[in-house]
PDB file of C-alpha atoms in Angstrom:
ATOM      1  CA  UNK K   1      81.312 104.073 104.898  1.00 39.00           C
ATOM      2  CA  UNK K   2      83.274 104.640 101.689  1.00 40.00           C
ATOM      3  CA  UNK K   3      81.209 105.385  98.605  1.00 44.00           C
ATOM      4  CA  UNK K   4      82.799 104.683  95.235  1.00 43.00           C
ATOM      5  CA  UNK K   5      81.684 105.799  91.810  1.00 47.00           C
ATOM      6  CA  UNK K   6      80.600 102.599  90.058  1.00 43.00           C
ATOM      7  CA  UNK K   7      81.134 104.057  86.584  1.00 47.00           C
ATOM      8  CA  UNK K   8      84.635 102.584  86.327  1.00 49.00           C
ATOM      9  CA  UNK K   9      83.382  99.186  87.421  1.00 47.00           C
ATOM     10  CA  UNK K  10      80.709  99.276  84.725  1.00 50.00           C
ATOM     11  CA  UNK K  11      83.228 100.329  82.102  1.00 54.00           C
ATOM     12  CA  UNK K  12      85.452  97.374  82.979  1.00 50.00           C
ATOM     13  CA  UNK K  13      82.732  94.815  82.543  1.00 51.00           C
ATOM     14  CA  UNK K  14      80.769  96.433  79.695  1.00 55.00           C
ATOM     15  CA  UNK K  15      83.441  95.301  77.257  1.00 58.00           C
ATOM     16  CA  UNK K  16      82.542  92.266  75.219  1.00 69.00           C
ATOM     17  CA  UNK K  17      83.689  89.187  77.077  1.00 74.00           C
ATOM     18  CA  UNK K  18      82.565  85.668  77.720  1.00 81.00           C
ATOM     19  CA  UNK K  19      80.918  84.737  81.028  1.00 79.00           C
ATOM     20  CA  UNK K  20      84.114  82.923  81.984  1.00 81.00           C
ATOM     21  CA  UNK K  21      86.222  86.016  81.262  1.00 80.00           C
ATOM     22  CA  UNK K  22      83.786  88.148  83.254  1.00 78.00           C
ATOM     23  CA  UNK K  23      84.071  85.885  86.288  1.00 82.00           C
ATOM     24  CA  UNK K  24      87.865  85.779  86.013  1.00 86.00           C
ATOM     25  CA  UNK K  25      88.075  89.573  85.773  1.00 83.00           C
ATOM     26  CA  UNK K  26      85.817  89.968  88.771  1.00 82.00           C
ATOM     27  CA  UNK K  27      87.862  87.496  90.813  1.00 86.00           C
ATOM     28  CA  UNK K  28      91.110  89.302  89.973  1.00 87.00           C
ATOM     29  CA  UNK K  29      89.695  92.634  91.080  1.00 89.00           C
ATOM     30  CA  UNK K  30      88.421  91.058  94.297  1.00 89.00           C
ATOM     31  CA  UNK K  31      91.901  89.683  94.995  1.00 91.00           C
ATOM     32  CA  UNK K  32      93.460  93.104  94.389  1.00 91.00           C
ATOM     33  CA  UNK K  33      91.043  94.732  96.817  1.00 92.00           C
ATOM     34  CA  UNK K  34      91.691  92.039  99.413  1.00 92.00           C
ATOM     35  CA  UNK K  35      95.456  92.407  99.058  1.00 92.00           C
ATOM     36  CA  UNK K  36      95.168  96.168  99.431  1.00 93.00           C
ATOM     37  CA  UNK K  37      92.931  95.914 102.501  1.00 92.00           C
ATOM     38  CA  UNK K  38      95.188  93.449 104.304  1.00 93.00           C
ATOM     39  CA  UNK K  39      98.648  94.706 103.325  1.00 91.00           C
ATOM     40  CA  UNK K  40      98.713  98.223 101.868  1.00 94.00           C
ATOM     41  CA  UNK K  41      95.904  99.945 103.760  1.00 95.00           C
ATOM     42  CA  UNK K  42      97.479  99.528 107.251  1.00 95.00           C
ATOM     43  CA  UNK K  43     100.717 101.214 106.128  1.00 95.00           C
ATOM     44  CA  UNK K  44      98.833 104.006 104.395  1.00 96.00           C
ATOM     45  CA  UNK K  45      96.704 104.673 107.480  1.00 96.00           C
ATOM     46  CA  UNK K  46      99.746 104.453 109.769  1.00 96.00           C
ATOM     47  CA  UNK K  47     101.756 106.994 107.770  1.00 97.00           C
ATOM     48  CA  UNK K  48      98.855 109.455 107.616  1.00 97.00           C
ATOM     49  CA  UNK K  49      98.321 109.096 111.370  1.00 97.00           C
ATOM     50  CA  UNK K  50     101.989 109.797 112.146  1.00 97.00           C
ATOM     51  CA  UNK K  51     101.849 112.939 109.997  1.00 97.00           C
ATOM     52  CA  UNK K  52      98.676 113.966 111.831  1.00 97.00           C
ATOM     53  CA  UNK K  53     100.345 113.467 115.232  1.00 96.00           C
ATOM     54  CA  UNK K  54     103.406 115.469 114.183  1.00 94.00           C
ATOM     55  CA  UNK K  55     101.035 118.177 112.995  1.00 95.00           C
ATOM     56  CA  UNK K  56      99.505 118.333 116.476  1.00 94.00           C
ATOM     57  CA  UNK K  57     102.940 118.954 117.971  1.00 93.00           C
ATOM     58  CA  UNK K  58     103.639 121.710 115.451  1.00 92.00           C
ATOM     59  CA  UNK K  59     100.242 123.332 116.077  1.00 93.00           C
ATOM     60  CA  UNK K  60     100.553 122.840 119.866  1.00 93.00           C
ATOM     61  CA  UNK K  61      97.065 121.379 120.097  1.00 94.00           C
ATOM     62  CA  UNK K  62      94.792 118.525 119.027  1.00 96.00           C
ATOM     63  CA  UNK K  63      92.583 118.604 115.959  1.00 95.00           C
ATOM     64  CA  UNK K  64      89.525 116.636 117.031  1.00 93.00           C
ATOM     65  CA  UNK K  65      85.957 117.718 116.304  1.00 91.00           C
ATOM     66  CA  UNK K  66      87.345 121.199 116.963  1.00 94.00           C
ATOM     67  CA  UNK K  67      90.893 122.388 117.543  1.00 95.00           C
ATOM     68  CA  UNK K  68      91.818 122.191 121.233  1.00 94.00           C
ATOM     69  CA  UNK K  69      94.949 124.176 121.996  1.00 94.00           C
ATOM     70  CA  UNK K  70      97.238 122.747 124.675  1.00 91.00           C
ATOM     71  CA  UNK K  71      97.645 124.555 127.958  1.00 87.00           C
ATOM     72  CA  UNK K  72     100.999 126.293 127.516  1.00 84.00           C
ATOM     73  CA  UNK K  73     104.125 125.508 129.487  1.00 75.00           C
ATOM     74  CA  UNK K  74     107.644 126.906 129.375  1.00 68.00           C
ATOM     75  CA  UNK K  75     109.063 126.864 125.862  1.00 62.00           C
ATOM     76  CA  UNK K  76     107.362 124.757 123.201  1.00 66.00           C
ATOM     77  CA  UNK K  77     104.945 122.440 124.986  1.00 67.00           C
ATOM     78  CA  UNK K  78     105.851 118.709 125.003  1.00 74.00           C
ATOM     79  CA  UNK K  79     108.855 119.167 122.736  1.00 68.00           C
ATOM     80  CA  UNK K  80     111.635 120.225 125.117  1.00 70.00           C
ATOM     81  CA  UNK K  81     113.809 117.274 124.043  1.00 75.00           C
ATOM     82  CA  UNK K  82     111.659 115.916 121.210  1.00 82.00           C
ATOM     83  CA  UNK K  83     111.727 112.426 122.763  1.00 89.00           C
ATOM     84  CA  UNK K  84     107.965 112.121 123.252  1.00 91.00           C
ATOM     85  CA  UNK K  85     107.249 113.321 119.740  1.00 91.00           C
ATOM     86  CA  UNK K  86     109.753 111.033 118.035  1.00 92.00           C
ATOM     87  CA  UNK K  87     108.791 107.964 120.104  1.00 94.00           C
ATOM     88  CA  UNK K  88     105.455 107.478 118.325  1.00 95.00           C
ATOM     89  CA  UNK K  89     105.388 104.694 115.741  1.00 96.00           C
ATOM     90  CA  UNK K  90     102.953 102.180 114.290  1.00 96.00           C
ATOM     91  CA  UNK K  91     102.777  98.433 113.786  1.00 96.00           C
ATOM     92  CA  UNK K  92     100.629  96.626 111.252  1.00 94.00           C
ATOM     93  CA  UNK K  93      98.581  93.490 111.441  1.00 91.00           C
ATOM     94  CA  UNK K  94      96.378  91.959 108.785  1.00 90.00           C
ATOM     95  CA  UNK K  95      93.947  94.712 107.850  1.00 88.00           C
ATOM     96  CA  UNK K  96      94.709  96.989 110.790  1.00 92.00           C
ATOM     97  CA  UNK K  97      97.255  99.383 112.250  1.00 94.00           C
ATOM     98  CA  UNK K  98      98.208 100.123 115.865  1.00 95.00           C
ATOM     99  CA  UNK K  99      99.707 103.443 116.975  1.00 95.00           C
ATOM    100  CA  UNK K 100     102.201 103.117 119.846  1.00 96.00           C
ATOM    101  CA  UNK K 101     104.140 105.534 122.050  1.00 95.00           C
ATOM    102  CA  UNK K 102     106.153 103.567 124.646  1.00 95.00           C
ATOM    103  CA  UNK K 103     107.189 106.574 126.737  1.00 93.00           C
ATOM    104  CA  UNK K 104     105.909 106.073 130.324  1.00 89.00           C
ATOM    105  CA  UNK K 105     104.434 109.587 130.464  1.00 88.00           C
ATOM    106  CA  UNK K 106     102.765 109.516 127.025  1.00 92.00           C
ATOM    107  CA  UNK K 107      99.398 108.293 128.356  1.00 93.00           C
ATOM    108  CA  UNK K 108      99.418 110.870 131.154  1.00 91.00           C
ATOM    109  CA  UNK K 109      99.961 113.753 128.739  1.00 92.00           C
ATOM    110  CA  UNK K 110      97.544 112.385 126.136  1.00 94.00           C
ATOM    111  CA  UNK K 111      94.693 111.870 128.611  1.00 92.00           C
ATOM    112  CA  UNK K 112      95.627 114.149 131.527  1.00 91.00           C
ATOM    113  CA  UNK K 113      95.853 113.105 135.169  1.00 89.00           C
ATOM    114  CA  UNK K 114      94.671 114.480 138.502  1.00 91.00           C
ATOM    115  CA  UNK K 115      95.275 112.653 141.771  1.00 88.00           C
ATOM    116  CA  UNK K 116      97.913 111.354 144.152  1.00 89.00           C
ATOM    117  CA  UNK K 117     101.104 109.621 143.127  1.00 84.00           C
ATOM    118  CA  UNK K 118     103.725 107.869 145.230  1.00 89.00           C
ATOM    119  CA  UNK K 119     107.246 109.213 145.086  1.00 87.00           C
ATOM    120  CA  UNK K 120     109.784 106.516 145.872  1.00 90.00           C
ATOM    121  CA  UNK K 121     112.575 107.074 148.344  1.00 92.00           C
ATOM    122  CA  UNK K 122     115.540 108.619 146.578  1.00 90.00           C
ATOM    123  CA  UNK K 123     118.735 110.587 147.051  1.00 90.00           C
ATOM    124  CA  UNK K 124     118.775 114.289 146.272  1.00 90.00           C
ATOM    125  CA  UNK K 125     122.073 115.987 145.513  1.00 90.00           C
ATOM    126  CA  UNK K 126     122.879 119.476 146.708  1.00 89.00           C
ATOM    127  CA  UNK K 127     125.158 121.810 144.792  1.00 90.00           C
ATOM    128  CA  UNK K 128     127.227 124.870 145.582  1.00 90.00           C
ATOM    129  CA  UNK K 129     129.082 127.470 143.559  1.00 91.00           C
ATOM    130  CA  UNK K 130     132.569 128.813 144.059  1.00 88.00           C
ATOM    131  CA  UNK K 131     135.080 130.927 142.226  1.00 88.00           C
ATOM    132  CA  UNK K 132     138.337 129.280 141.217  1.00 87.00           C
ATOM    133  CA  UNK K 133     141.428 130.484 139.447  1.00 85.00           C
ATOM    134  CA  UNK K 134     141.758 129.976 135.726  1.00 86.00           C
ATOM    135  CA  UNK K 135     145.542 130.216 135.518  1.00 83.00           C
ATOM    136  CA  UNK K 136     145.164 133.303 133.365  1.00 87.00           C
ATOM    137  CA  UNK K 137     146.106 136.760 134.580  1.00 86.00           C
ATOM    138  CA  UNK K 138     145.172 140.335 133.813  1.00 86.00           C
ATOM    139  CA  UNK K 139     147.726 142.930 132.729  1.00 85.00           C
ATOM    140  CA  UNK K 140     147.955 144.011 136.348  1.00 84.00           C
ATOM    141  CA  UNK K 141     148.893 140.490 137.413  1.00 82.00           C
ATOM    142  CA  UNK K 142     145.568 139.567 139.002  1.00 87.00           C
ATOM    143  CA  UNK K 143     144.411 136.001 138.343  1.00 86.00           C
ATOM    144  CA  UNK K 144     141.154 135.687 136.477  1.00 88.00           C
ATOM    145  CA  UNK K 145     138.406 133.752 138.223  1.00 88.00           C
ATOM    146  CA  UNK K 146     135.515 131.647 136.971  1.00 90.00           C
ATOM    147  CA  UNK K 147     132.433 130.324 138.754  1.00 91.00           C
ATOM    148  CA  UNK K 148     132.056 126.557 138.913  1.00 89.00           C
ATOM    149  CA  UNK K 149     129.255 124.406 140.286  1.00 91.00           C
ATOM    150  CA  UNK K 150     130.110 121.330 142.331  1.00 84.00           C
ATOM    151  CA  UNK K 151     128.311 118.674 144.308  1.00 87.00           C
ATOM    152  CA  UNK K 152     128.471 119.642 147.974  1.00 86.00           C
ATOM    153  CA  UNK K 153     126.381 116.901 149.554  1.00 88.00           C
ATOM    154  CA  UNK K 154     123.322 114.717 149.359  1.00 89.00           C
ATOM    155  CA  UNK K 155     120.192 114.037 151.359  1.00 91.00           C
ATOM    156  CA  UNK K 156     117.803 111.082 151.425  1.00 92.00           C
ATOM    157  CA  UNK K 157     114.184 111.832 150.598  1.00 89.00           C
ATOM    158  CA  UNK K 158     111.741 109.394 152.169  1.00 90.00           C
ATOM    159  CA  UNK K 159     108.948 107.804 150.161  1.00 91.00           C
ATOM    160  CA  UNK K 160     105.880 110.035 150.155  1.00 89.00           C
ATOM    161  CA  UNK K 161     102.747 110.899 148.216  1.00 91.00           C
ATOM    162  CA  UNK K 162     102.031 114.121 146.405  1.00 88.00           C
ATOM    163  CA  UNK K 163      99.072 115.563 144.545  1.00 91.00           C
ATOM    164  CA  UNK K 164      99.567 116.253 140.858  1.00 87.00           C
ATOM    165  CA  UNK K 165      97.374 117.866 138.241  1.00 89.00           C
ATOM    166  CA  UNK K 166      98.658 117.323 134.711  1.00 87.00           C
ATOM    167  CA  UNK K 167      96.400 118.931 132.090  1.00 90.00           C
ATOM    168  CA  UNK K 168      95.441 116.912 129.031  1.00 91.00           C
ATOM    169  CA  UNK K 169      97.548 117.695 125.999  1.00 92.00           C
ATOM    170  CA  UNK K 170      96.214 115.128 123.548  1.00 95.00           C
ATOM    171  CA  UNK K 171      98.281 114.323 120.490  1.00 94.00           C
ATOM    172  CA  UNK K 172      97.134 110.760 119.669  1.00 95.00           C
ATOM    173  CA  UNK K 173      93.444 110.069 118.893  1.00 95.00           C
ATOM    174  CA  UNK K 174      91.693 107.543 121.122  1.00 93.00           C
ATOM    175  CA  UNK K 175      88.414 105.656 120.930  1.00 90.00           C
ATOM    176  CA  UNK K 176      86.817 108.120 123.363  1.00 92.00           C
ATOM    177  CA  UNK K 177      88.379 111.163 121.692  1.00 93.00           C
ATOM    178  CA  UNK K 178      88.822 110.485 117.973  1.00 95.00           C
ATOM    179  CA  UNK K 179      89.638 112.944 115.204  1.00 96.00           C
ATOM    180  CA  UNK K 180      87.193 113.376 112.322  1.00 96.00           C
ATOM    181  CA  UNK K 181      89.938 115.294 110.508  1.00 96.00           C
ATOM    182  CA  UNK K 182      92.231 112.255 110.609  1.00 96.00           C
ATOM    183  CA  UNK K 183      89.428 109.835 109.738  1.00 96.00           C
ATOM    184  CA  UNK K 184      88.446 111.954 106.728  1.00 96.00           C
ATOM    185  CA  UNK K 185      92.054 112.104 105.520  1.00 96.00           C
ATOM    186  CA  UNK K 186      92.352 108.316 105.659  1.00 96.00           C
ATOM    187  CA  UNK K 187      88.970 107.864 103.959  1.00 96.00           C
ATOM    188  CA  UNK K 188      89.960 110.187 101.102  1.00 96.00           C
ATOM    189  CA  UNK K 189      93.164 108.249 100.483  1.00 96.00           C
ATOM    190  CA  UNK K 190      91.318 104.938 100.760  1.00 95.00           C
ATOM    191  CA  UNK K 191      88.726 106.057  98.212  1.00 94.00           C
ATOM    192  CA  UNK K 192      91.446 107.195  95.795  1.00 94.00           C
ATOM    193  CA  UNK K 193      93.350 103.918  96.111  1.00 94.00           C
ATOM    194  CA  UNK K 194      90.261 101.767  95.575  1.00 92.00           C
ATOM    195  CA  UNK K 195      89.307 103.758  92.494  1.00 91.00           C
ATOM    196  CA  UNK K 196      92.723 103.028  91.023  1.00 89.00           C
ATOM    197  CA  UNK K 197      92.264  99.308  91.661  1.00 88.00           C
ATOM    198  CA  UNK K 198      88.882  99.036  89.954  1.00 83.00           C
ATOM    199  CA  UNK K 199      89.691 101.390  87.070  1.00 78.00           C
TER     200      UNK K 199
END
């Protein structure tokens, strides 16, 4: 619930005006609020949410009721390529915003997963290393060598199941695991915007 100081509203309508002018003024303010709620609010909330999500990646944890640090992995967790982080975006509808991350593994990381998965049949390449000449020679006339890696074969892996345990590393709030910090940030901005409209 957003609570607004009604002082500004009273100031607007305490000026001397006819009943007709009062009604017209009230209708205009109502239209401004409606326009804000349906068009401007979704974008405002979407932008704040994206900043919040990026903040979770920087902090390597999720700011919910309390801060829950992600279980560490090699390097900076979930940002090896930056694809998952940059894939998050939002869409707006009348009066609402939807946060989307289309990456197939986004839900698994955000909620965690423990169980069996099916690995499809696939081909696995094998590689070998060898030293080859570079065409360059030392002062003594010995050719310099360099190590190269090359594909030396391939094997077919049959379809099979395997047990996986992916810990939850939440970065997007959900209905079951919301963020009061995010909600408060949106509410503060909403309150400020509405005060401007009725001032």
